[in-house]
Short mmCIF file of C-alpha atoms in Angstrom, two decimals:
data_model
loop_
_atom_site.label_atom_id
_atom_site.label_comp_id
_atom_site.label_asym_id
_atom_site.label_seq_id
_atom_site.Cartn_x
_atom_site.Cartn_y
_atom_site.Cartn_z
CA MET A 45 15.16 -3.81 -14.25
CA LYS A 46 13.70 -0.22 -14.55
CA PRO A 47 12.47 1.72 -11.20
CA ILE A 48 8.77 2.60 -11.44
CA LEU A 49 7.85 5.82 -9.62
CA LEU A 50 5.29 6.33 -7.10
CA SER A 51 4.03 9.98 -7.51
CA GLY A 52 1.71 12.50 -5.96
CA ALA A 53 -0.83 12.01 -8.78
CA GLY A 54 -1.31 8.46 -7.56
CA VAL A 55 0.91 5.74 -6.69
CA LEU A 56 2.59 4.57 -9.91
CA VAL A 57 3.29 0.87 -10.07
CA ARG A 58 3.19 -1.23 -13.21
CA PRO A 59 0.85 -4.16 -12.61
CA ALA A 60 3.52 -6.36 -14.25
CA MET A 61 5.99 -5.20 -11.50
CA ALA A 62 6.69 -8.82 -10.37
CA ARG A 63 7.81 -9.67 -13.93
CA ALA A 64 9.15 -6.40 -15.30
CA ALA A 65 10.64 -4.62 -12.35
CA ARG A 66 11.95 -5.16 -8.79
CA ALA A 67 12.61 -1.51 -7.98
CA VAL A 68 10.16 1.12 -6.72
CA VAL A 69 10.89 4.56 -5.51
CA CYS A 70 8.30 6.46 -3.58
CA ALA A 71 8.21 10.18 -4.23
CA GLY A 72 9.05 11.87 -1.05
CA ALA A 73 9.62 8.63 0.66
CA VAL A 74 12.33 5.96 0.56
CA GLY A 75 10.88 2.76 -0.55
CA VAL A 76 12.59 0.31 -2.84
CA PHE A 77 11.66 -3.20 -4.01
CA ALA A 78 14.94 -5.13 -3.95
CA GLY A 79 15.22 -7.68 -6.65
CA GLY A 80 14.64 -11.32 -7.03
CA CYS A 81 15.20 -13.00 -3.72
CA GLY A 82 12.23 -14.85 -2.19
CA ALA A 83 11.04 -13.44 1.06
CA SER A 84 10.68 -15.68 4.08
CA ALA A 85 7.21 -17.04 5.05
CA ALA A 86 7.34 -14.97 8.24
CA ARG A 87 7.81 -11.69 6.34
CA VAL A 88 5.15 -12.58 3.73
CA ASP A 89 2.67 -13.64 6.53
CA GLY A 90 3.39 -10.47 8.30
CA ALA A 91 2.69 -8.27 5.35
CA ARG A 92 -0.39 -10.24 4.58
CA ALA A 93 -1.68 -10.01 8.29
CA ALA A 94 -1.17 -6.21 8.36
CA GLY A 95 -3.14 -5.58 5.19
CA GLU A 96 -5.94 -7.91 6.45
CA ARG A 97 -5.90 -5.90 9.61
CA PHE A 98 -6.23 -2.77 7.75
CA GLU A 99 -8.94 -4.14 5.60
CA ARG A 100 -11.01 -5.38 8.55
CA ALA A 101 -10.55 -2.08 10.34
CA LEU A 102 -11.91 -0.18 7.38
CA ALA A 103 -14.92 -2.77 7.05
CA SER A 104 -15.78 -2.38 10.67
CA GLY A 105 -15.61 1.42 10.86
CA ASN A 106 -12.67 1.23 13.10
CA HIS A 107 -11.03 4.33 11.49
CA GLU A 108 -8.51 4.75 14.51
CA ALA A 109 -7.30 1.15 14.03
CA ALA A 110 -6.94 1.90 10.23
CA CYS A 111 -4.84 4.98 10.90
CA ARG A 112 -2.49 3.02 13.17
CA LEU A 113 -2.01 0.71 10.17
CA LEU A 114 -0.97 3.48 7.78
CA ALA A 115 2.56 4.64 7.06
CA PRO A 116 3.55 7.89 8.83
CA GLU A 117 3.80 9.62 5.39
CA THR A 118 0.49 8.21 4.25
CA SER A 119 -1.51 9.37 7.40
CA GLY A 120 0.39 12.71 7.26
CA GLN A 121 -0.60 13.19 3.55
CA LEU A 122 -4.30 12.29 4.10
CA GLU A 123 -4.50 14.79 7.11
CA GLN A 124 -2.82 17.53 5.08
CA ASP A 125 -5.01 16.83 2.10
CA GLU A 126 -8.18 16.73 4.08
CA GLY A 127 -7.61 19.13 6.78
CA LYS A 128 -8.81 16.81 9.35
CA THR A 129 -7.47 14.12 11.65
CA CYS A 130 -6.58 10.74 10.20
CA ARG A 131 -9.50 9.19 11.95
CA GLU A 132 -11.97 11.69 10.35
CA ALA A 133 -10.31 11.64 6.95
CA VAL A 134 -9.90 8.09 6.39
CA GLY A 135 -13.63 7.56 6.93
CA ALA A 136 -14.54 10.02 4.17
CA GLU A 137 -12.24 8.35 1.52
CA GLU A 138 -13.96 6.16 -0.93
CA LEU A 139 -11.93 3.17 -0.38
CA PRO A 140 -13.22 -0.07 -1.98
CA MET A 141 -14.53 -2.94 0.32
CA ALA A 142 -11.89 -5.58 -0.26
CA GLY A 143 -12.19 -9.30 -0.11
CA ALA A 144 -9.73 -12.08 0.47
CA VAL A 145 -6.12 -11.89 -0.11
CA ARG A 146 -5.25 -13.29 -3.59
CA THR A 147 -1.61 -12.71 -3.50
CA THR A 148 1.19 -11.38 -1.49
CA GLU A 149 4.57 -10.33 -2.94
CA VAL A 150 7.26 -9.11 -0.86
CA TYR A 151 10.54 -7.48 -2.08
CA GLY A 152 13.01 -6.15 0.55
CA ARG A 153 11.04 -4.07 2.89
CA GLN A 154 8.12 -3.53 0.41
CA ALA A 155 5.02 -5.56 -0.18
CA MET A 156 2.14 -5.69 -2.62
CA LEU A 157 -1.17 -7.35 -1.54
CA ARG A 158 -3.69 -8.20 -4.35
CA LEU A 159 -7.17 -8.62 -2.65
CA VAL A 160 -10.50 -9.20 -4.37
CA GLY A 161 -11.47 -5.64 -5.02
CA ASP A 162 -8.33 -3.82 -3.91
CA THR A 163 -4.47 -3.68 -4.01
CA LEU A 164 -2.44 -2.41 -1.13
CA PHE A 165 1.17 -1.36 -1.09
CA LEU A 166 3.05 -1.79 2.27
CA SER A 167 6.43 -0.86 3.82
CA GLN A 168 8.09 -2.66 6.76
CA PHE A 169 9.02 -0.19 9.53
CA SER A 170 10.59 -0.98 12.99
CA GLY A 171 7.07 -1.24 14.42
CA GLY A 172 5.81 -3.73 11.61
CA TRP A 173 4.21 -3.40 8.30
CA LYS A 174 2.31 -0.40 7.57
CA VAL A 175 -0.01 0.48 4.49
CA VAL A 176 1.56 3.08 2.24
CA ALA A 177 -1.11 3.14 -0.45
CA ALA A 178 -4.75 1.71 -0.62
CA GLY A 179 -7.60 1.65 -2.96
CA CYS A 180 -5.22 1.00 -5.80
CA THR A 181 -6.47 -0.28 -9.16
CA PRO A 182 -4.38 -1.12 -12.16
CA GLN A 183 -4.74 1.13 -15.35
CA GLY A 184 -3.54 -1.46 -17.76
CA GLU A 185 -0.63 -3.67 -18.35
CA GLN A 186 1.89 -0.79 -19.22
CA GLN A 187 0.14 1.85 -16.93
CA PRO A 188 0.66 2.54 -13.23
CA TYR A 189 -1.76 1.78 -10.43
CA ARG A 190 -4.04 4.58 -9.42
CA CYS A 191 -4.50 4.90 -5.69
CA VAL A 192 -7.18 6.55 -3.58
CA LEU A 193 -4.96 6.75 -0.48
CA LYS A 194 -1.22 7.26 -0.72
CA GLY A 195 1.63 9.01 0.91
CA GLY A 196 3.27 11.99 -0.39
#
């Protein structure tokens, strides 16, 4: 099982991650998908619910709520990149309007939600699941995801 890096040029995660790899390392953050074991229904539901809340907040223009659902590294990187508060900056990002969750995969303290029109990556923190990367699109079977919003 090969690790796949998440880098500053965009979150780098292979689309076939569930089949080909169970380890992911965030550049500048600690995030590891731990292999093979199935996650409990409660953890899968928690990750899915956090992703859905994030998408609802974006769709309704509630940028403050969306920022509360971002991982600290992600909101910090957004503020640094844009020179604005998270609330101001997240509204300016060109994030896709996502539909229903198609699949939720949880590995250790990491999750990937594939929605209609978007893919989110989340990490579990002491306060619950937070979005690490959003606006992610696959670049091909052997290529990484490219994400509009990601931590540094």
